[in-house]
Short mmCIF file of C-alpha atoms in Angstrom, two decimals:
data_model
loop_
_atom_site.label_atom_id
_atom_site.label_comp_id
_atom_site.label_asym_id
_atom_site.label_seq_id
_atom_site.Cartn_x
_atom_site.Cartn_y
_atom_site.Cartn_z
CA MET A 1 0.07 0.12 -0.04
CA GLN A 2 2.77 2.50 0.85
CA VAL A 3 4.53 1.63 -2.34
CA GLY A 4 1.42 2.56 -4.53
CA PHE A 5 1.08 5.88 -2.69
CA ILE A 6 4.70 6.85 -3.46
CA SER A 7 4.36 5.93 -6.89
CA ASP A 8 1.08 7.92 -7.30
CA LEU A 9 2.85 10.88 -5.50
CA HIS A 10 5.76 10.70 -8.18
CA ILE A 11 3.46 10.66 -11.13
CA LEU A 12 1.47 13.64 -9.62
CA CYS A 13 4.78 15.63 -9.20
CA LYS A 14 5.58 14.81 -12.99
CA MET A 15 2.23 15.74 -13.98
CA LYS A 16 2.59 18.99 -12.01
CA ASN A 17 5.99 19.79 -13.67
CA LEU A 18 4.48 19.07 -17.00
CA LEU A 19 1.49 21.26 -16.31
CA ILE A 20 3.79 24.15 -15.30
CA ILE A 21 5.80 23.87 -18.58
CA ILE A 22 2.49 23.74 -20.72
CA SER A 23 1.22 26.81 -18.76
CA PHE A 24 4.27 28.88 -19.34
CA LEU A 25 4.21 28.02 -23.10
CA CYS A 26 0.53 28.93 -23.29
CA PHE A 27 1.36 32.20 -21.49
CA VAL A 28 4.22 32.82 -23.76
CA ILE A 29 2.02 32.30 -26.86
CA SER A 30 -0.87 34.52 -25.46
CA SER A 31 1.48 37.33 -24.55
CA GLY A 32 2.09 38.17 -28.25
CA ALA A 33 5.72 37.03 -28.41
CA GLN A 34 7.23 37.52 -31.83
CA THR A 35 8.63 34.18 -32.83
CA LYS A 36 9.06 34.45 -36.40
CA GLY A 37 8.37 30.73 -36.89
CA PHE A 38 10.96 29.28 -34.53
CA ASP A 39 10.16 27.60 -31.22
CA LEU A 40 12.54 28.31 -28.28
CA PRO A 41 14.27 25.03 -27.05
CA GLU A 42 12.60 23.65 -23.89
CA LYS A 43 15.82 24.18 -21.89
CA ALA A 44 15.82 27.95 -22.55
CA VAL A 45 12.07 28.28 -21.81
CA LEU A 46 12.65 26.53 -18.26
CA PHE A 47 15.70 28.84 -17.86
CA ILE A 48 13.42 31.99 -18.42
CA SER A 49 10.70 30.71 -16.25
CA THR A 50 13.21 29.83 -13.32
CA HIS A 51 15.22 33.08 -13.40
CA PHE A 52 12.68 35.71 -14.76
CA PRO A 53 9.23 34.28 -13.44
CA ASP A 54 7.54 37.73 -13.54
CA ASN A 55 8.69 38.56 -17.05
CA LYS A 56 6.77 38.22 -20.22
CA ILE A 57 8.75 37.33 -23.58
CA VAL A 58 8.15 40.20 -26.01
CA LYS A 59 10.30 38.99 -28.79
CA ILE A 60 12.08 35.84 -29.91
CA GLU A 61 14.32 35.92 -33.05
CA PHE A 62 16.54 33.34 -34.48
CA GLU A 63 19.88 34.38 -35.95
CA ASP A 64 20.79 32.03 -38.79
CA ASP A 65 24.29 33.42 -38.99
CA GLU A 66 25.19 32.69 -35.38
CA ASP A 67 22.74 29.75 -34.82
CA GLU A 68 21.12 31.41 -31.81
CA TYR A 69 17.93 32.64 -30.38
CA GLU A 70 17.58 36.09 -29.02
CA VAL A 71 15.02 36.70 -26.47
CA LYS A 72 13.72 39.99 -25.12
CA LEU A 73 11.73 40.36 -21.97
CA ASN A 74 9.16 43.16 -21.18
CA SER A 75 11.56 44.43 -18.28
CA GLY A 76 14.42 45.08 -20.81
CA TYR A 77 16.43 41.90 -20.08
CA GLU A 78 17.80 40.45 -23.28
CA LEU A 79 19.05 36.84 -23.46
CA GLU A 80 20.80 34.73 -26.02
CA PHE A 81 20.62 30.98 -26.28
CA ASP A 82 22.49 28.35 -28.35
CA LEU A 83 20.46 25.56 -30.38
CA GLU A 84 20.43 23.26 -27.47
CA GLY A 85 18.83 26.11 -25.15
CA GLU A 86 22.08 26.82 -23.18
CA TRP A 87 22.27 30.65 -22.22
CA LYS A 88 25.08 32.47 -24.05
CA GLU A 89 24.71 35.99 -22.90
CA ILE A 90 22.22 37.87 -20.39
CA GLU A 91 22.11 41.50 -20.21
CA SER A 92 20.24 44.50 -19.19
CA ASP A 93 20.80 48.15 -19.81
CA TYR A 94 20.80 49.29 -16.31
CA ASN A 95 19.07 46.81 -13.96
CA PRO A 96 21.13 44.51 -12.13
CA LEU A 97 20.78 40.80 -13.22
CA PRO A 98 18.75 38.56 -10.88
CA LYS A 99 20.62 37.01 -7.95
CA SER A 100 19.71 33.54 -9.28
CA ILE A 101 21.73 34.41 -12.26
CA ILE A 102 24.64 35.70 -10.40
CA ASP A 103 24.76 32.55 -8.47
CA LEU A 104 25.46 30.59 -11.43
CA LEU A 105 28.92 32.30 -11.64
CA PRO A 106 32.10 30.75 -10.15
CA ALA A 107 32.69 31.72 -6.55
CA ASP A 108 36.27 33.22 -7.29
CA LEU A 109 34.70 35.67 -9.76
CA LEU A 110 32.03 36.78 -7.40
CA VAL A 111 34.64 37.35 -4.63
CA TYR A 112 36.75 39.39 -7.11
CA ILE A 113 33.77 41.64 -7.96
CA ALA A 114 32.59 42.01 -4.45
CA THR A 115 36.27 42.94 -3.39
CA LYS A 116 37.15 45.27 -6.11
CA TYR A 117 33.88 46.70 -7.19
CA PRO A 118 31.61 46.56 -3.95
CA ARG A 119 28.99 48.94 -5.04
CA ARG A 120 28.75 47.98 -8.87
CA ALA A 121 25.93 45.47 -10.09
CA ILE A 122 26.52 43.07 -12.86
CA ILE A 123 24.28 43.92 -15.72
CA LYS A 124 25.78 41.64 -18.42
CA ILE A 125 27.38 38.28 -18.48
CA GLU A 126 28.77 36.65 -21.57
CA LYS A 127 29.89 33.02 -21.88
CA LEU A 128 33.13 32.93 -23.72
CA PRO A 129 34.85 29.75 -24.94
CA THR A 130 37.40 30.20 -22.28
CA GLY A 131 35.37 31.87 -19.55
CA TYR A 132 33.21 34.87 -18.97
CA GLU A 133 32.96 38.54 -19.76
CA ILE A 134 31.26 40.63 -17.20
CA GLU A 135 29.85 43.97 -17.59
CA LEU A 136 29.26 46.16 -14.40
CA SER A 137 26.96 49.13 -13.86
CA ASN A 138 30.01 51.49 -14.08
CA SER A 139 30.61 50.05 -17.72
CA ASN A 140 33.71 48.26 -16.66
CA GLU A 141 34.15 44.93 -18.64
CA LEU A 142 36.06 42.37 -17.00
CA ILE A 143 37.36 39.04 -18.45
CA PHE A 144 37.61 35.82 -16.14
CA ASP A 145 38.57 32.34 -17.01
CA GLN A 146 36.09 29.36 -16.62
CA ASN A 147 37.16 29.02 -12.78
CA GLY A 148 36.36 32.60 -12.14
CA LYS A 149 40.14 33.72 -12.08
CA PHE A 150 40.42 37.48 -13.17
CA LEU A 151 42.38 37.90 -16.43
CA ARG A 152 42.04 41.53 -17.47
CA LYS A 153 39.91 44.52 -18.13
CA SER A 154 38.26 44.39 -21.64
#
């Protein structure tokens, strides 16, 4: 009897997750997002719903020459994803990026910025083949390796 209950609970959890994804997709479609006929990869949709839950997608473009999706949110955030839905770049004109995004970065990178630029928010993160390029609210652009070791100002 206990095993059946746990199995039913597991199925309900999976159904709940599926319902959340379907609801988000319906919301995106009904919000008037411009998709130009391209579907955003599921991984990208989940990333947006996790880190930007109160934002609406206002535009999705697929860049053929770079094989990437560009997504614009109603709050001004702009995101780029590769074909698999992995994020490549996240930026805002002046708003700090959400803490959940900042927490994805290596600890050494965060310590460096907190020490050297304590009053500056991160407004852009770009994944590079060898690390990260970070733009701060004072327009400083900093380059870090994949482990978060500071390399140089850009």
